[in-house]
Amino acid sequence: SGDDIKIKTAKLRKNSTAEDTLNNLALYDGTTKLNLSVVDPTAAAEDDLTFTFDNDYVVPKGTSKTLSLKGDFSSSVTSGAYWKFDVTGGSANNDWGVRTSLDGADITETLSTTDGKGVTVVAFGTYKVEAESVVPVNQEQWVYGGQKGVTMNVLKFTATNEAIAITDLRLELDENGSSSAGQYEKVYIYDGANLVKETAGFNSDGFIDVTLGLTGIDSFVVPRNLSRLMTIKADIASIAFGEPGTGGELLGIEYSSSAASSKQKGQGVLSGTSRKSDTVTDVTSAGVITFRGVPQITYDSSLGTGAITGDQPLYRFKVKAVGGDIEVNRFTFSISTSSIEDLATSNTPGFRLKS
């Protein structure tokens, strides 16, 4: 704290699986390698390692530095093998070789015996799929016959240990609804705003089997230890005489837990290993209800805010029939006030709805 310090040697203790598959260890300050003469640990489960820096490593007074330890694993490393390190150096002579900058006085360090986080070797990555509870798929939607690009489901893919490229995907008709293959004209798979795949719809068994690329515009790659959202959209069949669509039906598309597990697979980007999905249950959404036409209600901002004598307009809105003619049976409003204390008793106003 009172002077710059210089470090010439650093000592670490290795605690690991007993195998000789880690080598070329070096300490780094950011991208700068501090010891060009690398250190190769022995195959022993515990090993004392000394790192001699090419130049004195200076830590300015009043500051702290973070060093990183890097190395190379051989191709024969065992899956499940682990390596952890602490800063004691292990032996009785665990002095780091630290001295003050001005007078070169030796410094006695305080060293922690706690292992760092370390690394564990895995042979391949895994992935799982969950429902992403977002609007509009987390609530019931009304759609009209012939509506295009309806969002049916949002799937959250999560990769562990390495990035996973989804190669095989099976979607199925919602088993709890009224879906039939003929009620969908096309089904689309999106990665955000990017169209990944377009399909002609479901087969007679109620499935869509999709093959995706490892790279390119038709790929869906889930980053390592992160999640990525896949959006499923569909074109709904028309509802009319002679058309396949049916009004009042609950439709849905779900991620399939079909026993044909080979239909849900991904490939590790680093390992190249093909893996089946860890998800063994269907992943569903709230679904959509189909109608010949649906109301679209929008606020009309042309209404003024000033009070007038007599009937006082409070709210103005527009109703549009989308897809087909509709009949409106009821409108429900919530009324609130900030200053009329007896609104609910003696001075209850009369509300009227005018077209």
XYZ file of N, CA and C in Angstrom, residues 96-329:
702
model
N 6.324 -16.123 -2.806
C 6.067 -15.725 -4.182
C 7.190 -14.903 -4.806
N 8.108 -14.451 -4.052
C 9.165 -13.606 -4.610
C 8.669 -12.204 -4.905
N 8.067 -11.581 -3.896
C 7.520 -10.226 -4.034
C 8.378 -9.272 -3.205
N 8.727 -8.104 -3.785
C 9.525 -7.117 -3.063
C 9.037 -5.715 -3.401
N 9.445 -4.768 -2.567
C 9.068 -3.380 -2.839
C 9.878 -2.850 -4.013
N 9.312 -1.846 -4.680
C 9.941 -1.319 -5.885
C 11.143 -0.426 -5.571
N 11.059 0.380 -4.506
C 12.102 1.362 -4.238
C 13.360 0.732 -3.650
N 13.190 -0.026 -2.561
C 14.374 -0.560 -1.882
C 14.546 -2.063 -2.047
N 13.653 -2.734 -2.719
C 13.805 -4.164 -2.968
C 13.589 -5.026 -1.748
N 12.932 -4.495 -0.706
C 12.704 -5.270 0.514
C 11.708 -6.397 0.243
N 12.019 -7.568 0.791
C 11.143 -8.718 0.596
C 9.825 -8.531 1.340
N 8.739 -8.990 0.732
C 7.401 -8.862 1.319
C 6.874 -10.248 1.644
N 6.315 -10.384 2.848
C 5.673 -11.637 3.238
C 4.206 -11.579 2.819
N 3.796 -12.483 1.945
C 2.446 -12.441 1.407
C 1.454 -13.141 2.340
N 0.189 -12.770 2.189
C -0.912 -13.499 2.804
C -1.566 -14.338 1.705
N -1.510 -15.655 1.828
C -1.940 -16.546 0.741
C -3.175 -17.343 1.146
N -4.123 -17.451 0.226
C -5.359 -18.197 0.490
C -5.190 -19.648 0.069
N -5.712 -20.548 0.889
C -5.669 -21.977 0.561
C -6.969 -22.436 -0.113
N -7.860 -21.506 -0.399
C -9.139 -21.856 -1.023
C -8.941 -22.096 -2.518
N -9.436 -23.231 -2.991
C -9.340 -23.526 -4.418
C -10.150 -22.523 -5.236
N -9.632 -22.198 -6.408
C -10.407 -21.423 -7.358
C -11.509 -22.271 -7.947
N -12.338 -21.666 -8.799
C -13.482 -22.367 -9.388
C -13.041 -23.566 -10.211
N -11.939 -23.422 -10.932
C -11.404 -24.546 -11.695
C -12.221 -24.893 -12.918
N -11.870 -26.002 -13.529
C -12.565 -26.472 -14.720
C -12.831 -27.966 -14.602
N -13.938 -28.393 -15.192
C -14.272 -29.812 -15.309
C -14.501 -30.120 -16.783
N -13.901 -31.164 -17.263
C -13.987 -31.521 -18.680
C -15.270 -32.303 -18.947
N -15.986 -31.903 -19.985
C -17.169 -32.643 -20.420
C -16.968 -33.051 -21.872
N -17.570 -34.171 -22.252
C -17.370 -34.692 -23.603
C -18.273 -34.008 -24.625
N -19.402 -33.464 -24.156
C -20.361 -32.880 -25.085
C -21.316 -31.975 -24.314
N -22.056 -31.174 -25.056
C -23.047 -30.299 -24.466
C -24.432 -30.924 -24.472
N -25.370 -30.285 -23.782
C -26.758 -30.731 -23.731
C -27.671 -29.518 -23.948
N -28.949 -29.792 -24.194
C -29.900 -28.689 -24.303
C -31.275 -29.118 -23.822
N -32.065 -28.124 -23.440
C -33.446 -28.362 -23.011
C -34.347 -27.299 -23.625
N -35.658 -27.546 -23.587
C -36.632 -26.639 -24.193
C -37.734 -26.367 -23.177
N -38.096 -25.080 -23.031
C -39.151 -24.663 -22.122
C -40.063 -23.670 -22.826
N -41.254 -23.459 -22.257
C -42.151 -22.426 -22.763
C -41.666 -21.067 -22.275
N -41.675 -20.085 -23.148
C -41.371 -18.705 -22.780
C -42.697 -17.973 -22.614
N -43.007 -17.585 -21.383
C -44.304 -16.987 -21.084
C -44.301 -15.502 -21.435
N -44.581 -15.205 -22.700
C -44.608 -13.827 -23.180
C -45.898 -13.605 -23.970
N -46.295 -12.328 -24.067
C -47.431 -11.976 -24.919
C -47.030 -12.195 -26.379
N -47.876 -12.802 -27.222
C -49.280 -13.148 -26.946
C -49.512 -14.594 -26.544
N -48.481 -15.418 -26.481
C -48.715 -16.862 -26.326
C -49.038 -17.274 -24.900
N -48.913 -16.356 -23.920
C -49.243 -16.706 -22.537
C -50.693 -16.370 -22.196
N -51.482 -15.981 -23.201
C -52.889 -15.702 -22.981
C -53.673 -16.110 -24.227
N -54.983 -16.276 -24.033
C -55.821 -16.699 -25.156
C -55.883 -15.607 -26.226
N -55.701 -15.996 -27.482
C -55.802 -15.060 -28.601
C -57.041 -15.379 -29.429
N -57.654 -14.339 -29.988
C -58.722 -14.498 -30.973
C -58.144 -14.192 -32.343
N -58.369 -15.075 -33.287
C -57.876 -14.873 -34.648
C -59.009 -15.163 -35.626
N -58.883 -14.648 -36.817
C -59.908 -14.869 -37.827
C -59.416 -15.841 -38.890
N -60.362 -16.505 -39.541
C -60.014 -17.446 -40.589
C -59.266 -16.760 -41.718
N -58.174 -17.365 -42.152
C -57.345 -16.780 -43.185
C -56.275 -15.842 -42.675
N -56.175 -15.656 -41.351
C -55.163 -14.745 -40.795
C -53.766 -15.336 -40.994
N -52.828 -14.483 -41.382
C -51.468 -14.924 -41.688
C -50.503 -14.567 -40.551
N -49.483 -15.409 -40.392
C -48.398 -15.112 -39.453
C -48.816 -15.012 -38.003
N -49.745 -15.859 -37.567
C -50.203 -15.852 -36.174
C -49.140 -16.501 -35.283
N -48.738 -15.824 -34.228
C -47.757 -16.389 -33.289
C -48.431 -17.457 -32.438
N -47.978 -18.690 -32.562
C -48.608 -19.834 -31.906
C -47.863 -20.300 -30.659
N -46.535 -20.152 -30.650
C -45.743 -20.622 -29.513
C -44.386 -19.938 -29.547
N -43.801 -19.751 -28.363
C -42.433 -19.252 -28.241
C -41.675 -20.233 -27.362
N -40.649 -20.872 -27.931
C -39.879 -21.910 -27.240
C -38.523 -21.357 -26.809
N -38.164 -21.615 -25.567
C -36.858 -21.184 -25.055
C -35.906 -22.373 -25.015
N -34.881 -22.337 -25.864
C -33.846 -23.369 -25.902
C -32.674 -22.907 -25.043
N -32.165 -23.790 -24.180
C -31.019 -23.480 -23.329
C -29.939 -24.535 -23.528
N -28.723 -24.090 -23.882
C -27.586 -25.000 -24.109
C -26.644 -24.957 -22.911
N -26.099 -26.110 -22.556
C -25.166 -26.221 -21.431
C -23.850 -26.829 -21.915
N -22.750 -26.222 -21.496
C -21.369 -26.674 -21.725
C -20.811 -26.308 -23.101
N -21.622 -26.275 -24.120
C -21.172 -25.821 -25.434
C -22.365 -25.327 -26.228
N -22.100 -24.553 -27.273
C -23.173 -24.114 -28.165
C -23.763 -25.325 -28.880
N -25.065 -25.310 -29.084
C -25.763 -26.422 -29.721
C -26.501 -25.905 -30.960
N -26.249 -26.529 -32.103
C -27.008 -26.245 -33.318
C -28.163 -27.239 -33.393
N -29.392 -26.738 -33.345
C -30.553 -27.625 -33.428
C -30.647 -28.175 -34.853
N -30.634 -29.486 -34.984
C -30.642 -30.122 -36.314
C -31.976 -30.767 -36.648
N -32.677 -31.266 -35.634
C -33.946 -31.964 -35.864
C -34.988 -31.438 -34.878
N -36.145 -31.080 -35.399
C -37.213 -30.494 -34.584
C -38.542 -31.117 -34.993
N -39.319 -31.550 -34.001
C -40.661 -32.063 -34.273
C -41.682 -31.188 -33.544
N -42.653 -30.674 -34.299
C -43.800 -29.960 -33.759
C -45.031 -30.819 -33.949
N -46.020 -30.647 -33.052
C -47.244 -31.412 -33.191
C -48.459 -30.552 -32.868
N -49.621 -31.018 -33.321
C -50.877 -30.350 -32.998
C -51.140 -30.436 -31.500
N -51.688 -29.371 -30.952
C -52.010 -29.353 -29.525
C -53.023 -30.444 -29.207
N -52.620 -31.388 -28.345
C -53.474 -32.540 -28.046
C -54.676 -32.159 -27.182
N -54.622 -30.991 -26.501
C -55.717 -30.581 -25.612
C -56.735 -29.694 -26.304
N -56.484 -29.314 -27.552
C -57.381 -28.427 -28.269
C -58.152 -29.146 -29.356
N -58.560 -28.353 -30.365
C -59.380 -28.895 -31.451
C -58.624 -28.919 -32.769
N -57.318 -28.828 -32.696
C -56.517 -28.703 -33.908
C -56.653 -29.920 -34.812
N -56.680 -29.634 -36.104
C -56.540 -30.682 -37.118
C -55.596 -30.152 -38.181
N -54.983 -31.045 -38.922
C -53.952 -30.638 -39.878
C -54.468 -29.634 -40.897
N -55.739 -29.774 -41.316
C -56.274 -28.916 -42.356
C -56.510 -27.485 -41.930
N -56.424 -27.192 -40.635
C -56.688 -25.834 -40.152
C -55.455 -24.928 -40.238
N -54.353 -25.481 -40.733
C -53.128 -24.698 -40.903
C -52.686 -24.770 -42.362
N -52.454 -23.618 -42.962
C -51.967 -23.605 -44.339
C -50.452 -23.722 -44.391
N -49.770 -22.966 -43.546
C -48.312 -23.026 -43.465
C -47.875 -22.781 -42.019
N -46.696 -23.291 -41.677
C -46.102 -23.073 -40.361
C -44.687 -22.550 -40.576
N -44.303 -21.553 -39.768
C -43.006 -20.891 -39.922
C -42.222 -20.966 -38.616
N -40.889 -21.074 -38.752
C -39.983 -21.055 -37.599
C -39.125 -19.812 -37.713
N -39.139 -18.999 -36.650
C -38.395 -17.745 -36.631
C -37.365 -17.737 -35.507
N -36.236 -17.088 -35.796
C -35.232 -16.744 -34.790
C -35.255 -15.219 -34.702
N -36.002 -14.690 -33.714
C -36.224 -13.256 -33.676
C -37.055 -12.846 -34.882
N -36.557 -11.872 -35.663
C -37.259 -11.433 -36.867
C -36.837 -12.217 -38.105
N -35.904 -13.147 -37.961
C -35.348 -13.878 -39.106
C -36.091 -15.194 -39.325
N -36.587 -15.373 -40.541
C -37.254 -16.623 -40.906
C -36.210 -17.718 -41.093
N -36.334 -18.788 -40.314
C -35.399 -19.909 -40.390
C -35.921 -20.992 -41.326
N -37.212 -21.296 -41.229
C -37.774 -22.386 -42.023
C -39.262 -22.150 -42.255
N -39.717 -22.510 -43.438
C -41.141 -22.475 -43.788
C -41.572 -23.882 -44.166
N -42.687 -24.345 -43.611
C -43.159 -25.698 -43.899
C -44.569 -25.633 -44.492
N -44.957 -26.704 -45.162
C -46.268 -26.762 -45.814
C -47.386 -27.104 -44.844
N -47.066 -27.376 -43.590
C -48.092 -27.730 -42.620
C -47.884 -29.125 -42.068
N -48.900 -29.634 -41.367
C -48.791 -30.895 -40.647
C -49.117 -32.083 -41.560
N -48.500 -33.230 -41.241
C -48.843 -34.452 -41.961
C -50.123 -35.045 -41.373
N -50.555 -36.142 -41.910
C -51.828 -36.740 -41.497
C -51.808 -37.225 -40.052
N -50.620 -37.428 -39.505
C -50.499 -37.861 -38.110
C -50.433 -36.687 -37.148
N -50.451 -35.464 -37.683
C -50.430 -34.279 -36.830
C -49.040 -33.827 -36.427
N -48.016 -34.161 -37.209
C -46.645 -33.769 -36.898
C -46.047 -32.936 -38.028
N -45.062 -32.118 -37.663
C -44.163 -31.475 -38.622
C -42.747 -31.834 -38.205
N -42.000 -32.489 -39.079
C -40.599 -32.821 -38.813
C -39.723 -31.898 -39.646
N -38.852 -31.163 -38.956
C -38.035 -30.132 -39.592
C -36.567 -30.481 -39.433
N -35.807 -30.344 -40.501
C -34.355 -30.495 -40.461
C -33.730 -29.122 -40.664
N -32.842 -28.738 -39.754
C -32.200 -27.432 -39.798
C -30.712 -27.587 -40.082
N -30.103 -26.551 -40.635
C -28.687 -26.581 -40.952
C -27.807 -26.313 -39.739
N -26.522 -26.609 -39.865
C -25.570 -26.331 -38.793
C -25.145 -24.867 -38.792
N -25.128 -24.266 -39.963
C -24.801 -22.852 -40.102
C -25.688 -22.264 -41.199
N -25.679 -20.945 -41.296
C -26.414 -20.310 -42.376
C -27.800 -19.861 -41.966
N -28.579 -19.391 -42.960
C -29.868 -18.789 -42.667
C -30.903 -19.797 -42.183
N -30.693 -21.075 -42.454
C -31.650 -22.084 -41.996
C -31.149 -22.804 -40.745
N -30.277 -22.159 -39.978
C -29.752 -22.758 -38.746
C -30.331 -22.052 -37.531
N -30.338 -22.765 -36.421
C -30.765 -22.206 -35.133
C -29.755 -22.686 -34.098
N -28.815 -21.816 -33.740
C -27.710 -22.178 -32.848
C -27.921 -21.516 -31.494
N -27.915 -22.332 -30.442
C -28.113 -21.846 -29.081
C -26.738 -21.612 -28.447
N -26.429 -20.383 -27.987
C -25.101 -20.118 -27.430
C -24.825 -20.926 -26.159
N -23.553 -21.164 -25.913
C -23.108 -21.930 -24.745
C -23.571 -21.261 -23.452
N -24.236 -22.039 -22.596
C -24.699 -21.613 -21.274
C -25.632 -20.406 -21.343
N -26.322 -20.255 -22.464
C -27.300 -19.186 -22.637
C -28.567 -19.765 -23.274
N -29.566 -18.902 -23.459
C -30.833 -19.333 -24.045
C -31.111 -18.562 -25.333
N -31.942 -19.152 -26.183
C -32.366 -18.505 -27.425
C -33.838 -18.840 -27.660
N -34.603 -17.839 -28.128
C -36.029 -18.015 -28.323
C -36.339 -18.368 -29.775
N -37.154 -19.388 -29.950
C -37.669 -19.782 -31.259
C -39.159 -19.484 -31.288
N -39.597 -18.738 -32.298
C -41.009 -18.365 -32.421
C -41.663 -19.201 -33.518
N -42.800 -19.808 -33.197
C -43.560 -20.609 -34.150
C -44.776 -19.794 -34.588
N -44.893 -19.554 -35.901
C -46.028 -18.828 -36.451
C -46.755 -19.703 -37.468
N -48.004 -19.338 -37.762
C -48.792 -20.139 -38.697
C -49.758 -19.262 -39.477
N -50.084 -19.715 -40.691
C -51.178 -19.153 -41.473
C -52.405 -20.007 -41.211
N -53.497 -19.377 -40.739
C -54.709 -20.106 -40.383
C -55.601 -20.267 -41.614
N -56.200 -21.424 -41.751
C -57.059 -21.699 -42.902
C -58.317 -20.832 -42.866
N -58.869 -20.539 -44.021
C -60.083 -19.735 -44.130
C -61.277 -20.484 -43.537
N -62.223 -19.689 -42.990
C -63.441 -20.262 -42.423
C -64.614 -19.814 -43.286
N -65.145 -20.709 -44.055
C -66.281 -20.425 -44.946
C -66.768 -21.752 -45.498
N -67.920 -21.713 -46.182
C -68.448 -22.942 -46.774
C -67.448 -23.493 -47.787
N -67.110 -24.773 -47.646
C -66.163 -25.417 -48.538
C -64.708 -25.201 -48.163
N -64.448 -24.431 -47.083
C -63.080 -24.194 -46.633
C -62.775 -25.092 -45.434
N -61.478 -25.401 -45.186
C -61.141 -26.360 -44.117
C -61.229 -25.781 -42.709
N -61.239 -24.452 -42.575
C -61.255 -23.852 -41.244
C -62.606 -23.985 -40.565
N -62.584 -23.972 -39.212
C -63.802 -24.087 -38.417
C -63.797 -23.011 -37.341
N -64.898 -22.301 -37.179
C -64.987 -21.264 -36.165
C -65.169 -21.835 -34.769
N -64.719 -21.096 -33.767
C -64.886 -21.499 -32.377
C -63.971 -22.604 -31.918
N -62.926 -22.905 -32.677
C -61.996 -23.989 -32.333
C -60.778 -23.440 -31.573
N -60.274 -24.237 -30.635
C -59.023 -23.922 -29.931
C -57.877 -24.598 -30.666
N -56.984 -23.804 -31.235
C -55.851 -24.337 -31.990
C -54.554 -24.083 -31.236
N -53.595 -24.991 -31.395
C -52.296 -24.815 -30.762
C -51.234 -25.667 -31.436
N -50.003 -25.208 -31.363
C -48.843 -25.949 -31.869
C -47.855 -26.094 -30.724
N -47.371 -27.306 -30.505
C -46.485 -27.535 -29.368
C -45.218 -28.280 -29.777
N -44.195 -28.098 -28.944
C -42.957 -28.878 -29.059
C -43.279 -30.299 -28.617
N -42.950 -31.270 -29.442
C -43.417 -32.633 -29.229
C -42.476 -33.442 -28.342
N -43.070 -34.183 -27.421
C -42.308 -35.151 -26.613
C -42.494 -36.553 -27.174
N -42.748 -36.646 -28.456
C -42.995 -37.926 -29.116
C -41.935 -38.962 -28.761
N -42.361 -40.202 -28.702
C -41.420 -41.290 -28.388
C -40.310 -41.392 -29.424
N -40.544 -40.841 -30.607
C -39.497 -40.841 -31.642
C -38.491 -39.749 -31.304
N -37.719 -39.981 -30.235
C -36.824 -38.952 -29.703
C -35.745 -38.524 -30.697
N -35.525 -39.311 -31.708
C -34.544 -38.923 -32.719
C -35.025 -37.704 -33.499
N -36.287 -37.329 -33.319
C -36.839 -36.162 -34.005
C -36.509 -34.863 -33.290
N -35.949 -34.946 -32.085
C -35.549 -33.754 -31.328
C -34.056 -33.888 -31.018
N -33.216 -33.266 -31.865
C -31.779 -33.433 -31.691
C -31.041 -32.128 -31.993
N -29.835 -32.041 -31.450
C -28.936 -30.947 -31.748
C -27.517 -31.464 -31.824
N -26.628 -30.680 -32.417
C -25.227 -31.075 -32.545
C -24.341 -30.046 -31.862
N -23.407 -30.538 -31.033
C -22.473 -29.648 -30.359
C -21.569 -28.949 -31.357
N -21.444 -27.629 -31.224
C -20.616 -26.861 -32.154
C -19.144 -27.211 -32.003
N -18.682 -27.452 -30.769
C -17.272 -27.803 -30.543
C -17.038 -29.307 -30.646
N -17.886 -30.097 -29.988
C -17.655 -31.541 -29.924
C -18.065 -32.254 -31.209
N -19.023 -31.680 -31.950
C -19.549 -32.368 -33.126
C -20.441 -33.541 -32.782
N -20.776 -33.691 -31.495
C -21.582 -34.817 -31.037
C -23.065 -34.509 -31.188
N -23.816 -35.442 -31.739
C -25.266 -35.294 -31.856
C -25.918 -35.754 -30.559
N -26.810 -34.904 -30.030
C -27.440 -35.203 -28.743
C -28.947 -35.039 -28.844
N -29.668 -35.946 -28.180
C -31.113 -35.811 -28.081
C -31.460 -34.737 -27.043
N -32.631 -34.152 -27.193
C -33.091 -33.142 -26.251
C -33.291 -33.741 -24.861
N -32.981 -32.944 -23.826
C -33.239 -33.372 -22.452
C -34.708 -33.191 -22.065
N -35.488 -32.534 -22.906
C -36.892 -32.265 -22.595
C -37.755 -33.439 -23.049
N -38.508 -34.013 -22.107
C -39.286 -35.218 -22.398
C -40.781 -34.976 -22.220
N -41.202 -33.712 -22.102
C -42.617 -33.373 -22.020
C -42.962 -32.370 -23.116
N -44.246 -32.348 -23.519
C -44.688 -31.376 -24.507
C -44.521 -29.957 -23.955
N -44.206 -29.023 -24.836
C -44.088 -27.613 -24.455
C -45.203 -26.871 -25.189
N -46.203 -26.403 -24.440
C -47.420 -25.860 -25.021
C -47.528 -24.360 -24.796
N -48.554 -23.753 -25.416
C -48.895 -22.349 -25.190
C -50.392 -22.268 -24.905
N -50.922 -21.046 -24.727
C -52.342 -20.887 -24.414
C -53.227 -21.153 -25.625
N -52.674 -21.095 -26.825
C -53.436 -21.383 -28.028
C -54.237 -20.195 -28.536
N -54.956 -20.407 -29.631
C -55.774 -19.355 -30.245
C -57.174 -19.892 -30.500
N -58.172 -18.993 -30.459
C -59.557 -19.335 -30.781
C -59.878 -18.750 -32.153
N -60.449 -19.550 -33.030
C -60.718 -19.102 -34.400
C -62.163 -18.610 -34.550
N -62.326 -17.552 -35.366
C -63.635 -16.989 -35.683
C -63.650 -16.587 -37.159
N -64.859 -16.402 -37.706
C -64.965 -15.877 -39.071
C -64.432 -14.449 -39.124
N -64.716 -13.680 -38.092
C -64.218 -12.315 -37.984
C -63.998 -11.967 -36.527
N -63.127 -11.033 -36.240
C -62.843 -10.611 -34.866
C -62.881 -9.088 -34.796
N -63.245 -8.532 -33.629
C -63.258 -7.074 -33.489
C -61.855 -6.534 -33.211
N -61.549 -5.412 -33.823
C -60.301 -4.692 -33.554
C -60.688 -3.322 -33.012
N -60.356 -3.061 -31.765
C -60.769 -1.835 -31.080
C -59.569 -0.922 -30.915
N -59.713 0.337 -31.342
C -58.642 1.327 -31.231
C -59.176 2.590 -30.585
N -58.352 3.273 -29.843
C -58.715 4.526 -29.167
C -58.735 5.667 -30.172
N -59.766 6.518 -30.099
C -59.895 7.692 -30.958
C -59.457 8.919 -30.159
N -58.307 9.469 -30.502
C -57.732 10.576 -29.735
C -58.303 11.937 -30.110
N -59.294 11.978 -31.016
C -59.840 13.265 -31.449
C -60.749 13.904 -30.416
N -61.144 13.186 -29.383
C -62.031 13.718 -28.355
C -61.301 14.726 -27.491
N -61.918 15.911 -27.270
C -61.311 16.927 -26.424
C -61.389 16.571 -24.952
N -60.680 17.340 -24.093
C -60.632 17.057 -22.659
C -61.395 18.084 -21.826
N -61.875 19.157 -22.440
C -62.568 20.189 -21.677
C -63.993 19.791 -21.338
N -64.520 20.284 -20.185
C -65.883 19.991 -19.742
C -66.871 20.877 -20.490
N -68.056 20.325 -20.757
C -69.107 21.073 -21.435
C -70.414 20.887 -20.665
N -71.393 21.769 -20.934
C -72.707 21.666 -20.300
C -73.509 20.555 -20.972
N -74.254 19.813 -20.167
C -75.077 18.745 -20.705
C -74.306 17.440 -20.806
N -74.609 16.657 -21.835
C -73.912 15.381 -22.022
C -72.420 15.636 -22.204
N -71.594 14.965 -21.392
C -70.134 15.123 -21.442
C -69.520 13.891 -22.091
N -68.971 14.013 -23.313
C -68.272 12.854 -23.901
C -67.050 12.476 -23.065
N -66.929 11.228 -22.702
C -65.835 10.761 -21.850
C -64.794 9.929 -22.599
N -65.238 9.195 -23.561
C -64.321 8.257 -24.206
C -64.845 7.953 -25.603
N -63.946 7.883 -26.568
C -64.339 7.590 -27.945
C -63.415 6.518 -28.501
N -63.978 5.536 -29.155
C -63.183 4.447 -29.703
C -63.791 3.966 -31.007
N -62.990 3.207 -31.762
C -63.420 2.676 -33.045
C -63.419 1.149 -32.992
N -64.387 0.555 -33.634
C -64.466 -0.901 -33.727
C -64.412 -1.283 -35.202
N -63.471 -2.152 -35.545
C -63.315 -2.605 -36.927
C -63.492 -4.123 -36.973
N -64.286 -4.583 -37.904
C -64.448 -6.024 -38.112
C -63.344 -6.505 -39.046
N -62.531 -7.435 -38.543
C -61.394 -7.932 -39.315
C -61.655 -9.382 -39.708
N -61.512 -9.681 -40.990
C -61.664 -11.044 -41.470
C -63.059 -11.383 -41.934
N -64.077 -10.795 -41.299
C -65.469 -11.066 -41.648
C -66.385 -10.209 -40.812
N -67.693 -10.215 -41.151
C -68.665 -9.436 -40.387
C -68.760 -9.960 -38.962
N -69.033 -9.037 -38.021
C -69.197 -9.412 -36.619
C -70.451 -8.735 -36.074
N -71.018 -9.279 -35.032
C -72.095 -8.649 -34.277
C -71.595 -8.434 -32.855
N -71.698 -7.187 -32.377
C -71.214 -6.851 -31.039
C -72.367 -6.941 -30.063
N -72.212 -7.726 -29.022
C -73.270 -7.947 -28.036
C -73.123 -7.053 -26.808
